[in-house]
């Protein structure tokens, strides 16, 4: 068992979940900066006005802003070939709508990128990872407004030109399809339909705004692809989707149809637009049935057609089941909805673990688009503990990752053009959905806890040594 030579083994993070330094280097306030922490069972809160005495996890996160050299050295020690990270929009354009970029922010990422290159680690940059300048939310309700496209493109131009020749792989929007669910409205798009405090899981939803926002993001993505190629023909730009593999709960044809419809909306709509450069027909019926009207301008079709992405990437954590019979589905399948699969176990956060679903979906993606694929997120959020001898024995994480790597290998044997694997949260960081530190994914344990204590020190978990060996043997030794 071996992976293709040059396979990109690595890890992935996002600025707002690990950097901290929320007001340093001229950084502006971003949407995650107004979110409190939560737990596995209680929702985090969105507080447009910061509350005194409340803990905001992104403000210090794991202090990567001051420790990135130490962290990248640890990634290099594991043998990373690729590091996927995001650039905080608010470090480059603190309010989002400035004319000129913030030099201090540009310098920070330049130094971070140089640090990767020093170790031969290929950077993959997510341009926008769940982080919209809060000023743009207040001003225009974020992506609902078409003027966001210009702000985003100014951001792209600043980073494409500054990092030309150093960064080749770019992703336009993290998990863009999360905005097909109410949760993604604020998390992914920065859309806040009422500027008031509310539970993250109980947002004031407006589907029309979300789909209008997506239309603007599709245009921005297409124009960014074009710009990236013009600035440097070596640039490769990808889309990034949540792949939420879904199965019909039974072989009843009605379950199959519901599954197909839900799958179209969640898994294929956004990537169809971004990979094929046009809206699929099925979404027109969905818009009609759900009274959604997306305003499009003449010429938008041409913009989309001129900017399909070069490659496809996704996160993969779980799968779910769909049924037409609502009475059958007691309980939620996982955070993305659906109903529980009787054949699968779930993580402590209720995410159903399904390695074979990854092979299945990689085949589907490849058949549909015939574009190179990267799995840019995958991993197990779990409660870790430091044993008395100082070790973190996370064999459950190794089991999870091993079984997914095995299935990726099967997919490659099936003929899928899979180029890389960057598991999520290669170092412990703040959870996007709950705001917790307790939900850990890393190969590196960070002493930071949900009550704001901890000295941020780093410690290698058992999985660190395991993953190092996996990379060294190009996936041959998974024991
Ligand atoms: C993806 C996001 O949804 O999953 C990440 O791109 C996120 O930002 C990751 O952290 C894991 O989710 P969570 O909620 O466990 O942090």
Tab-separated table of C-alpha atoms and ligand atoms in Angstrom:
chain	number	residue	atom	x	y	z
A	1	UNK	CA	0.000	0.000	0.000
A	2	UNK	CA	1.601	3.200	-1.135
A	3	UNK	CA	0.363	6.576	-2.318
A	4	UNK	CA	1.412	8.258	-5.571
A	5	UNK	CA	4.819	9.875	-5.342
A	6	UNK	CA	4.579	13.574	-4.578
A	7	UNK	CA	1.376	13.017	-2.621
A	8	UNK	CA	0.790	16.035	-0.393
A	9	UNK	CA	0.574	14.858	3.223
A	10	UNK	CA	-0.015	17.717	5.617
A	11	UNK	CA	-2.425	19.425	7.935
A	12	UNK	CA	-4.995	22.218	7.975
A	13	UNK	CA	-6.015	25.142	10.187
A	14	UNK	CA	-7.924	28.442	9.961
A	15	UNK	CA	-6.762	31.860	11.137
A	16	UNK	CA	-9.638	32.689	13.464
A	17	UNK	CA	-9.393	29.325	15.206
A	18	UNK	CA	-5.703	29.395	16.061
A	19	UNK	CA	-4.064	32.792	15.696
A	20	UNK	CA	-5.408	34.887	18.550
A	21	UNK	CA	-3.749	38.319	18.578
A	22	UNK	CA	-7.181	39.607	17.662
A	23	UNK	CA	-6.241	43.256	17.982
A	24	UNK	CA	-2.576	43.071	17.063
A	25	UNK	CA	-0.853	44.138	13.877
A	26	UNK	CA	-3.739	46.437	13.012
A	27	UNK	CA	-6.260	43.587	12.760
A	28	UNK	CA	-9.942	44.526	12.624
A	29	UNK	CA	-12.860	42.731	14.270
A	30	UNK	CA	-14.128	39.723	12.379
A	31	UNK	CA	-17.376	37.808	12.801
A	32	UNK	CA	-15.815	34.999	14.867
A	33	UNK	CA	-14.448	37.632	17.262
A	34	UNK	CA	-17.977	38.305	18.493
A	35	UNK	CA	-18.708	34.639	19.267
A	36	UNK	CA	-18.537	33.193	22.770
A	37	UNK	CA	-17.631	29.620	23.656
A	38	UNK	CA	-20.182	26.796	23.933
A	39	UNK	CA	-20.132	23.081	24.730
A	40	UNK	CA	-21.118	19.796	23.079
A	41	UNK	CA	-24.703	20.411	24.214
A	42	UNK	CA	-25.036	24.163	24.659
A	43	UNK	CA	-24.776	26.536	21.738
A	44	UNK	CA	-22.173	29.247	21.565
A	45	UNK	CA	-23.587	32.777	21.306
A	46	UNK	CA	-23.255	35.610	18.842
A	47	UNK	CA	-22.932	38.938	20.685
A	48	UNK	CA	-22.646	41.939	18.355
A	49	UNK	CA	-21.756	44.021	21.393
A	50	UNK	CA	-18.862	42.455	23.278
A	51	UNK	CA	-19.852	41.592	26.847
A	52	UNK	CA	-17.480	42.365	29.651
A	53	UNK	CA	-16.368	39.299	31.577
A	54	UNK	CA	-17.414	36.926	28.756
A	55	UNK	CA	-14.822	34.593	27.233
A	56	UNK	CA	-14.302	34.966	23.491
A	57	UNK	CA	-12.166	32.026	22.348
A	58	UNK	CA	-10.877	33.581	19.110
A	59	UNK	CA	-9.291	36.522	20.906
A	60	UNK	CA	-6.289	34.508	22.038
A	61	UNK	CA	-7.141	31.150	20.438
A	62	UNK	CA	-3.909	29.117	20.768
A	63	UNK	CA	-1.662	32.142	20.338
A	64	UNK	CA	-0.303	30.950	17.000
A	65	UNK	CA	0.149	34.613	16.046
A	66	UNK	CA	3.148	34.661	18.385
A	67	UNK	CA	4.146	30.996	18.069
A	68	UNK	CA	3.820	30.205	14.375
A	69	UNK	CA	7.535	29.477	13.991
A	70	UNK	CA	7.436	26.904	16.775
A	71	UNK	CA	4.262	25.366	15.296
A	72	UNK	CA	5.566	25.172	11.749
A	73	UNK	CA	8.776	23.578	13.055
A	74	UNK	CA	6.598	20.864	14.639
A	75	UNK	CA	4.715	20.379	11.357
A	76	UNK	CA	8.068	20.053	9.597
A	77	UNK	CA	9.172	17.499	12.171
A	78	UNK	CA	6.151	15.387	11.229
A	79	UNK	CA	7.284	15.693	7.624
A	80	UNK	CA	4.447	17.835	6.271
A	81	UNK	CA	4.594	18.397	2.525
A	82	UNK	CA	1.692	20.846	2.573
A	83	UNK	CA	0.194	23.214	5.129
A	84	UNK	CA	-3.282	24.557	4.539
A	85	UNK	CA	-4.027	27.745	6.484
A	86	UNK	CA	-6.208	30.775	5.949
A	87	UNK	CA	-5.410	34.448	5.760
A	88	UNK	CA	-7.546	36.539	8.099
A	89	UNK	CA	-9.277	39.073	5.876
A	90	UNK	CA	-9.269	41.490	8.827
A	91	UNK	CA	-5.486	41.440	9.072
A	92	UNK	CA	-5.201	42.624	5.468
A	93	UNK	CA	-8.283	44.855	5.318
A	94	UNK	CA	-9.303	45.493	8.943
A	95	UNK	CA	-12.740	46.869	8.047
A	96	UNK	CA	-13.013	45.075	4.736
A	97	UNK	CA	-13.711	48.205	2.711
A	98	UNK	CA	-10.399	50.089	2.805
A	99	UNK	CA	-8.705	50.993	-0.466
A	100	UNK	CA	-5.215	49.967	0.656
A	101	UNK	CA	-4.108	46.796	2.457
A	102	UNK	CA	-2.578	46.804	5.909
A	103	UNK	CA	1.166	46.303	5.518
A	104	UNK	CA	1.609	44.708	8.936
A	105	UNK	CA	-0.901	41.993	8.090
A	106	UNK	CA	0.762	41.291	4.744
A	107	UNK	CA	4.142	41.038	6.476
A	108	UNK	CA	2.848	38.585	9.051
A	109	UNK	CA	1.696	36.085	6.416
A	110	UNK	CA	4.789	36.646	4.331
A	111	UNK	CA	6.889	35.567	7.257
A	112	UNK	CA	4.595	32.592	7.921
A	113	UNK	CA	4.789	31.520	4.267
A	114	UNK	CA	8.580	31.893	4.251
A	115	UNK	CA	8.725	29.726	7.325
A	116	UNK	CA	6.824	26.967	5.464
A	117	UNK	CA	9.022	27.286	2.386
A	118	UNK	CA	12.132	27.067	4.547
A	119	UNK	CA	11.097	23.475	5.380
A	120	UNK	CA	9.924	22.626	1.874
A	121	UNK	CA	6.262	22.772	2.931
A	122	UNK	CA	3.912	23.820	0.119
A	123	UNK	CA	1.397	26.401	1.368
A	124	UNK	CA	-2.257	26.034	0.453
A	125	UNK	CA	-4.123	29.223	1.323
A	126	UNK	CA	-7.819	29.461	2.062
A	127	UNK	CA	-8.673	33.036	1.150
A	128	UNK	CA	-11.830	33.194	3.219
A	129	UNK	CA	-12.289	30.690	6.008
A	130	UNK	CA	-15.337	31.488	8.122
A	131	UNK	CA	-14.113	35.028	8.681
A	132	UNK	CA	-15.849	38.123	7.298
A	133	UNK	CA	-14.928	41.592	8.625
A	134	UNK	CA	-17.693	42.417	11.093
A	135	UNK	CA	-17.821	45.946	9.720
A	136	UNK	CA	-19.142	44.545	6.414
A	137	UNK	CA	-21.810	42.606	8.271
A	138	UNK	CA	-23.000	45.764	10.001
A	139	UNK	CA	-22.754	47.887	6.883
A	140	UNK	CA	-24.269	45.667	4.183
A	141	UNK	CA	-25.258	42.411	5.868
A	142	UNK	CA	-22.168	40.969	4.277
A	143	UNK	CA	-22.551	38.784	1.156
A	144	UNK	CA	-26.202	39.750	0.693
A	145	UNK	CA	-24.775	42.895	-0.903
A	146	UNK	CA	-23.111	42.776	-4.308
A	147	UNK	CA	-20.487	45.341	-3.267
A	148	UNK	CA	-18.839	42.555	-1.249
A	149	UNK	CA	-17.438	41.209	-4.512
A	150	UNK	CA	-15.209	44.258	-4.968
A	151	UNK	CA	-13.981	44.109	-1.383
A	152	UNK	CA	-13.166	40.429	-1.743
A	153	UNK	CA	-11.355	40.973	-5.039
A	154	UNK	CA	-9.283	43.776	-3.532
A	155	UNK	CA	-8.296	41.330	-0.813
A	156	UNK	CA	-7.445	38.695	-3.442
A	157	UNK	CA	-5.383	41.126	-5.472
A	158	UNK	CA	-3.380	42.170	-2.416
A	159	UNK	CA	-2.465	38.610	-1.487
A	160	UNK	CA	-2.064	37.229	-5.039
A	161	UNK	CA	0.447	39.955	-5.881
A	162	UNK	CA	2.290	39.949	-2.570
A	163	UNK	CA	2.745	36.168	-2.406
A	164	UNK	CA	3.291	35.634	-6.120
A	165	UNK	CA	5.823	32.869	-6.701
A	166	UNK	CA	5.515	31.679	-3.094
A	167	UNK	CA	1.921	30.433	-2.946
A	168	UNK	CA	0.543	28.392	-5.809
A	169	UNK	CA	-2.532	26.698	-4.292
A	170	UNK	CA	-5.516	28.868	-3.331
A	171	UNK	CA	-9.039	28.058	-2.145
A	172	UNK	CA	-11.645	30.763	-2.627
A	173	UNK	CA	-14.110	29.981	0.200
A	174	UNK	CA	-13.999	27.412	2.952
A	175	UNK	CA	-16.962	25.015	2.888
A	176	UNK	CA	-18.959	27.370	0.706
A	177	UNK	CA	-21.889	24.934	0.681
A	178	UNK	CA	-22.395	25.276	4.426
A	179	UNK	CA	-24.477	28.319	3.448
A	180	UNK	CA	-27.147	25.970	2.067
A	181	UNK	CA	-27.988	25.360	5.757
A	182	UNK	CA	-29.201	27.993	8.250
A	183	UNK	CA	-26.063	27.482	10.361
A	184	UNK	CA	-23.835	28.660	7.513
A	185	UNK	CA	-25.546	32.028	7.226
A	186	UNK	CA	-23.427	33.654	9.892
A	187	UNK	CA	-20.610	31.131	10.275
A	188	UNK	CA	-19.647	31.073	6.646
A	189	UNK	CA	-21.163	34.173	5.083
A	190	UNK	CA	-21.184	36.650	7.975
A	191	UNK	CA	-24.876	37.268	7.359
A	192	UNK	CA	-26.681	38.477	10.483
A	193	UNK	CA	-30.286	39.296	9.711
A	194	UNK	CA	-30.813	41.048	13.020
A	195	UNK	CA	-27.950	42.720	14.830
A	196	UNK	CA	-28.750	41.315	18.240
A	197	UNK	CA	-27.387	38.708	20.644
A	198	UNK	CA	-28.569	35.191	19.839
A	199	UNK	CA	-27.646	31.532	20.077
A	200	UNK	CA	-25.498	30.375	17.200
A	201	UNK	CA	-27.833	27.427	16.611
A	202	UNK	CA	-30.858	29.692	16.648
A	203	UNK	CA	-29.944	32.335	14.097
A	204	UNK	CA	-32.563	34.563	12.537
A	205	UNK	CA	-32.528	32.757	9.221
A	206	UNK	CA	-33.423	34.145	5.822
A	207	UNK	CA	-32.837	31.556	3.081
A	208	UNK	CA	-33.206	34.178	0.374
A	209	UNK	CA	-30.305	36.113	1.843
A	210	UNK	CA	-28.165	33.004	2.038
A	211	UNK	CA	-28.714	32.079	-1.609
A	212	UNK	CA	-28.304	35.673	-2.764
A	213	UNK	CA	-25.065	35.691	-0.770
A	214	UNK	CA	-23.979	32.478	-2.455
A	215	UNK	CA	-24.597	33.994	-5.876
A	216	UNK	CA	-22.262	36.846	-5.009
A	217	UNK	CA	-19.698	34.402	-3.645
A	218	UNK	CA	-19.859	32.341	-6.859
A	219	UNK	CA	-19.172	35.482	-8.886
A	220	UNK	CA	-16.363	36.492	-6.531
A	221	UNK	CA	-14.867	33.004	-6.775
A	222	UNK	CA	-15.019	32.964	-10.588
A	223	UNK	CA	-13.462	36.416	-10.828
A	224	UNK	CA	-10.774	35.426	-8.326
A	225	UNK	CA	-9.862	32.373	-10.428
A	226	UNK	CA	-9.462	34.606	-13.469
A	227	UNK	CA	-7.419	37.159	-11.525
A	228	UNK	CA	-5.170	34.495	-10.000
A	229	UNK	CA	-4.360	33.092	-13.442
A	230	UNK	CA	-3.678	36.561	-14.846
A	231	UNK	CA	-1.347	37.485	-11.997
A	232	UNK	CA	0.550	34.201	-12.165
A	233	UNK	CA	-0.215	31.457	-14.680
A	234	UNK	CA	1.222	28.959	-12.178
A	235	UNK	CA	-1.591	29.685	-9.729
A	236	UNK	CA	-4.072	26.865	-9.137
A	237	UNK	CA	-7.391	27.795	-7.575
A	238	UNK	CA	-9.770	25.348	-5.971
A	239	UNK	CA	-13.203	25.246	-4.436
A	240	UNK	CA	-13.749	23.828	-0.960
A	241	UNK	CA	-16.903	21.956	0.016
A	242	UNK	CA	-18.203	20.041	3.016
A	243	UNK	CA	-18.709	16.566	1.644
A	244	UNK	CA	-21.600	15.270	3.720
A	245	UNK	CA	-22.046	11.846	2.164
A	246	UNK	CA	-25.681	10.852	2.406
A	247	UNK	CA	-27.466	7.559	1.984
A	248	UNK	CA	-31.128	6.750	1.642
A	249	UNK	CA	-32.248	5.274	4.967
A	250	UNK	CA	-34.013	2.442	3.106
A	251	UNK	CA	-34.205	1.320	-0.515
A	252	UNK	CA	-37.742	2.698	-0.701
A	253	UNK	CA	-37.785	4.835	-3.872
A	254	UNK	CA	-39.206	7.757	-1.900
A	255	UNK	CA	-36.211	7.663	0.422
A	256	UNK	CA	-33.932	7.558	-2.601
A	257	UNK	CA	-35.536	10.624	-4.134
A	258	UNK	CA	-35.355	12.582	-0.891
A	259	UNK	CA	-31.742	11.539	-0.559
A	260	UNK	CA	-30.991	12.676	-4.096
A	261	UNK	CA	-32.657	16.036	-3.522
A	262	UNK	CA	-30.899	16.656	-0.207
A	263	UNK	CA	-27.613	15.511	-1.737
A	264	UNK	CA	-28.047	17.853	-4.694
A	265	UNK	CA	-28.569	20.806	-2.403
A	266	UNK	CA	-25.881	20.073	0.157
A	267	UNK	CA	-23.166	18.252	-1.719
A	268	UNK	CA	-23.405	19.232	-5.373
A	269	UNK	CA	-25.047	22.596	-5.946
A	270	UNK	CA	-22.068	24.793	-5.036
A	271	UNK	CA	-19.418	22.580	-6.583
A	272	UNK	CA	-21.500	22.222	-9.750
A	273	UNK	CA	-21.450	26.005	-10.109
A	274	UNK	CA	-17.790	26.357	-9.200
A	275	UNK	CA	-16.489	23.390	-11.214
A	276	UNK	CA	-18.790	23.599	-14.237
A	277	UNK	CA	-19.254	27.356	-14.371
A	278	UNK	CA	-23.054	27.375	-14.394
A	279	UNK	CA	-26.088	26.787	-12.226
A	280	UNK	CA	-27.480	23.233	-12.372
A	281	UNK	CA	-31.110	22.816	-13.433
A	282	UNK	CA	-32.269	21.056	-10.254
A	283	UNK	CA	-31.587	24.164	-8.157
A	284	UNK	CA	-34.080	26.172	-10.207
A	285	UNK	CA	-36.849	23.887	-9.036
A	286	UNK	CA	-35.597	24.106	-5.451
A	287	UNK	CA	-35.672	27.920	-5.654
A	288	UNK	CA	-39.175	27.826	-7.089
A	289	UNK	CA	-40.535	25.374	-4.522
A	290	UNK	CA	-39.014	27.372	-1.670
A	291	UNK	CA	-39.904	30.858	-2.899
A	292	UNK	CA	-36.291	31.859	-3.272
A	293	UNK	CA	-35.521	34.637	-5.724
A	294	UNK	CA	-31.901	35.280	-6.511
A	295	UNK	CA	-31.218	38.547	-8.241
A	296	UNK	CA	-28.765	38.066	-11.100
A	297	UNK	CA	-27.434	40.706	-13.450
A	298	UNK	CA	-26.891	40.435	-17.191
A	299	UNK	CA	-23.393	39.092	-17.727
A	300	UNK	CA	-23.329	37.015	-14.553
A	301	UNK	CA	-23.599	33.780	-16.542
A	302	UNK	CA	-20.533	34.783	-18.540
A	303	UNK	CA	-18.578	35.561	-15.380
A	304	UNK	CA	-19.374	32.126	-13.967
A	305	UNK	CA	-18.551	30.399	-17.246
A	306	UNK	CA	-15.163	32.136	-17.401
A	307	UNK	CA	-14.040	31.164	-13.902
A	308	UNK	CA	-14.365	27.448	-13.151
A	309	UNK	CA	-11.920	26.234	-10.526
A	310	UNK	CA	-8.812	24.203	-11.370
A	311	UNK	CA	-9.287	21.573	-8.707
A	312	UNK	CA	-11.778	20.336	-6.128
A	313	UNK	CA	-11.256	20.088	-2.380
A	314	UNK	CA	-13.480	19.043	0.487
A	315	UNK	CA	-13.670	18.381	4.154
A	316	UNK	CA	-14.929	14.975	5.172
A	317	UNK	CA	-15.957	14.076	8.699
A	318	UNK	CA	-19.188	12.115	8.596
A	319	UNK	CA	-22.126	10.822	6.643
A	320	UNK	CA	-25.844	10.791	7.290
A	321	UNK	CA	-29.073	9.185	6.112
A	322	UNK	CA	-32.149	10.677	4.524
A	323	UNK	CA	-35.711	9.462	4.621
A	324	UNK	CA	-39.080	10.585	3.302
A	325	UNK	CA	-40.733	9.238	6.431
A	326	UNK	CA	-40.179	11.872	9.106
A	327	UNK	CA	-41.543	9.607	11.845
A	328	UNK	CA	-38.637	7.197	11.251
A	329	UNK	CA	-36.014	9.739	11.914
A	330	UNK	CA	-35.791	10.208	15.620
A	331	UNK	CA	-32.821	12.322	16.550
A	332	UNK	CA	-30.447	14.169	14.326
A	333	UNK	CA	-27.926	12.246	12.224
A	334	UNK	CA	-25.320	14.838	13.032
A	335	UNK	CA	-24.702	18.541	12.884
A	336	UNK	CA	-25.721	18.643	9.238
A	337	UNK	CA	-29.073	17.022	9.849
A	338	UNK	CA	-30.304	13.773	8.339
A	339	UNK	CA	-31.149	10.812	10.544
A	340	UNK	CA	-28.845	8.359	12.339
A	341	UNK	CA	-27.359	5.478	10.375
A	342	UNK	CA	-27.932	2.251	12.338
A	343	UNK	CA	-24.630	0.817	11.073
A	344	UNK	CA	-22.373	3.615	12.244
A	345	UNK	CA	-20.928	4.835	15.517
A	346	UNK	CA	-20.640	8.524	16.296
A	347	UNK	CA	-18.079	10.777	17.929
A	348	UNK	CA	-18.768	12.384	21.322
A	349	UNK	CA	-20.296	15.278	19.382
A	350	UNK	CA	-22.644	12.973	17.485
A	351	UNK	CA	-20.771	13.040	14.167
A	352	UNK	CA	-21.174	9.626	12.554
A	353	UNK	CA	-17.895	8.004	11.631
A	354	UNK	CA	-17.853	6.489	8.159
A	355	UNK	CA	-14.509	5.885	6.409
A	356	UNK	CA	-16.102	3.962	3.538
A	357	UNK	CA	-18.284	6.990	2.851
A	358	UNK	CA	-15.087	8.848	1.976
A	359	UNK	CA	-14.136	6.310	-0.706
A	360	UNK	CA	-17.692	6.387	-1.998
A	361	UNK	CA	-17.767	10.174	-2.245
A	362	UNK	CA	-14.293	10.518	-3.751
A	363	UNK	CA	-15.467	8.270	-6.569
A	364	UNK	CA	-18.604	10.336	-7.052
A	365	UNK	CA	-16.664	13.598	-7.120
A	366	UNK	CA	-14.114	12.281	-9.600
A	367	UNK	CA	-16.792	10.832	-11.899
A	368	UNK	CA	-18.650	14.126	-11.871
A	369	UNK	CA	-15.852	16.639	-12.429
A	370	UNK	CA	-12.660	14.874	-13.542
A	371	UNK	CA	-10.606	17.472	-11.700
A	372	UNK	CA	-7.772	16.758	-9.250
A	373	UNK	CA	-9.023	16.319	-5.687
A	374	UNK	CA	-7.567	17.110	-2.273
A	375	UNK	CA	-9.120	16.058	1.029
A	376	UNK	CA	-8.263	19.218	2.937
A	377	UNK	CA	-10.014	18.405	6.220
A	378	UNK	CA	-10.714	15.181	8.069
A	379	UNK	CA	-10.276	14.198	11.680
A	380	UNK	CA	-11.775	13.255	14.984
A	381	UNK	CA	-12.827	15.874	17.506
A	382	UNK	CA	-12.329	14.168	20.856
A	383	UNK	CA	-11.701	14.754	24.568
A	384	UNK	CA	-7.969	14.204	25.133
A	385	UNK	CA	-6.223	13.968	28.452
A	386	UNK	CA	-2.640	14.195	29.578
A	387	UNK	CA	-1.692	11.030	31.453
A	388	UNK	CA	0.423	11.124	34.573
A	389	UNK	CA	3.552	10.377	32.599
A	390	UNK	CA	2.828	13.418	30.422
A	391	UNK	CA	1.704	11.444	27.377
A	392	UNK	CA	-1.496	11.961	25.406
A	393	UNK	CA	-2.590	8.503	24.258
A	394	UNK	CA	-4.980	9.280	21.438
A	395	UNK	CA	-5.227	5.836	19.857
A	396	UNK	CA	-8.913	6.586	18.986
A	397	UNK	CA	-7.685	9.402	16.738
A	398	UNK	CA	-5.135	7.135	15.088
A	399	UNK	CA	-7.886	4.545	14.457
A	400	UNK	CA	-10.087	7.188	12.875
A	401	UNK	CA	-7.352	8.593	10.633
A	402	UNK	CA	-5.973	5.202	9.679
A	403	UNK	CA	-9.334	3.930	8.490
A	404	UNK	CA	-9.894	7.062	6.404
A	405	UNK	CA	-6.421	6.876	4.867
A	406	UNK	CA	-7.082	3.239	3.935
A	407	UNK	CA	-10.267	4.254	2.166
A	408	UNK	CA	-8.517	7.102	0.344
A	409	UNK	CA	-6.070	4.526	-0.904
A	410	UNK	CA	-8.935	2.360	-2.116
A	411	UNK	CA	-10.304	5.376	-3.956
A	412	UNK	CA	-6.944	5.927	-5.647
A	413	UNK	CA	-6.987	2.271	-6.738
A	414	UNK	CA	-10.504	2.919	-8.060
A	415	UNK	CA	-8.929	5.519	-10.324
A	416	UNK	CA	-9.582	8.728	-8.405
A	417	UNK	CA	-7.007	11.474	-8.974
A	418	UNK	CA	-6.385	12.309	-5.313
A	419	UNK	CA	-3.447	14.657	-4.786
A	420	UNK	CA	-3.248	15.364	-1.078
A	421	UNK	CA	-4.543	14.986	2.454
A	422	UNK	CA	-4.405	17.707	5.086
A	423	UNK	CA	-6.209	16.494	8.238
A	424	UNK	CA	-8.005	19.123	10.248
A	425	UNK	CA	-6.650	20.883	13.258
A	426	UNK	CA	-3.183	19.364	12.994
A	427	UNK	CA	-2.610	21.322	16.180
A	428	UNK	CA	-5.438	21.685	18.756
A	429	UNK	CA	-7.497	24.791	18.090
A	430	UNK	CA	-10.890	26.366	18.784
A	431	UNK	CA	-13.896	24.455	17.435
A	432	UNK	CA	-15.802	26.311	14.731
A	433	UNK	CA	-19.218	24.940	15.620
A	434	UNK	CA	-19.046	25.044	19.407
A	435	UNK	CA	-16.234	27.458	20.248
A	436	UNK	CA	-14.669	24.847	22.525
A	437	UNK	CA	-11.047	23.927	23.094
A	438	UNK	CA	-12.212	20.643	24.627
A	439	UNK	CA	-13.046	19.329	21.161
A	440	UNK	CA	-9.498	18.538	20.082
A	441	UNK	CA	-8.306	17.312	16.688
A	442	UNK	CA	-4.554	17.840	16.828
A	443	UNK	CA	-1.407	15.778	16.655
A	444	UNK	CA	-0.133	18.456	19.031
A	445	UNK	CA	-1.836	19.126	22.352
A	446	UNK	CA	-2.121	22.764	23.368
A	447	UNK	CA	-2.515	23.670	27.022
A	448	UNK	CA	-5.443	25.967	26.652
A	449	UNK	CA	-8.808	25.261	28.226
A	450	UNK	CA	-12.395	26.451	27.945
A	451	UNK	CA	-12.228	28.593	31.067
A	452	UNK	CA	-9.418	30.604	29.495
A	453	UNK	CA	-6.661	28.962	31.561
A	454	UNK	CA	-3.548	27.273	30.240
A	455	UNK	CA	-0.116	28.520	29.244
A	456	UNK	CA	-0.394	27.618	25.536
A	457	UNK	CA	2.470	25.145	25.778
A	458	UNK	CA	2.636	22.485	23.075
A	459	UNK	CA	3.049	18.734	23.595
A	460	UNK	CA	3.304	15.932	21.008
A	461	UNK	CA	0.507	13.384	21.237
A	462	UNK	CA	1.027	9.711	20.361
A	463	UNK	CA	-0.669	10.430	17.027
A	464	UNK	CA	2.177	12.858	16.238
A	465	UNK	CA	4.684	10.005	16.036
A	466	UNK	CA	2.217	7.821	14.159
A	467	UNK	CA	1.507	10.447	11.492
A	468	UNK	CA	5.242	11.151	11.102
A	469	UNK	CA	5.722	7.484	10.223
A	470	UNK	CA	2.765	7.529	7.835
A	471	UNK	CA	4.315	10.432	5.952
A	472	UNK	CA	7.819	8.955	6.026
A	473	UNK	CA	6.555	5.762	4.398
A	474	UNK	CA	4.212	7.594	2.020
A	475	UNK	CA	1.220	5.879	3.605
A	476	UNK	CA	2.666	2.351	3.554
A	477	UNK	CA	3.031	1.939	7.292
A	478	UNK	CA	-0.262	2.714	8.994
A	479	UNK	CA	0.255	0.552	12.106
B	1	LIG	C1	-15.067	22.408	9.199
B	1	LIG	C2	-14.472	23.777	9.200
B	1	LIG	O1	-16.432	22.563	9.246
B	1	LIG	O2	-14.869	21.553	10.242
B	1	LIG	C3	-13.478	24.032	10.313
B	1	LIG	O3	-13.926	24.132	7.970
B	1	LIG	C4	-13.942	23.312	11.559
B	1	LIG	O4	-13.349	25.411	10.475
B	1	LIG	C5	-13.955	21.823	11.280
B	1	LIG	O5	-13.212	23.602	12.692
B	1	LIG	C6	-14.349	20.971	12.465
B	1	LIG	O6	-15.522	21.433	13.013
B	1	LIG	P1	-15.650	21.788	14.549
B	1	LIG	O7	-16.944	22.405	14.688
B	1	LIG	O8	-15.507	20.511	15.271
B	1	LIG	O9	-14.528	22.724	14.836
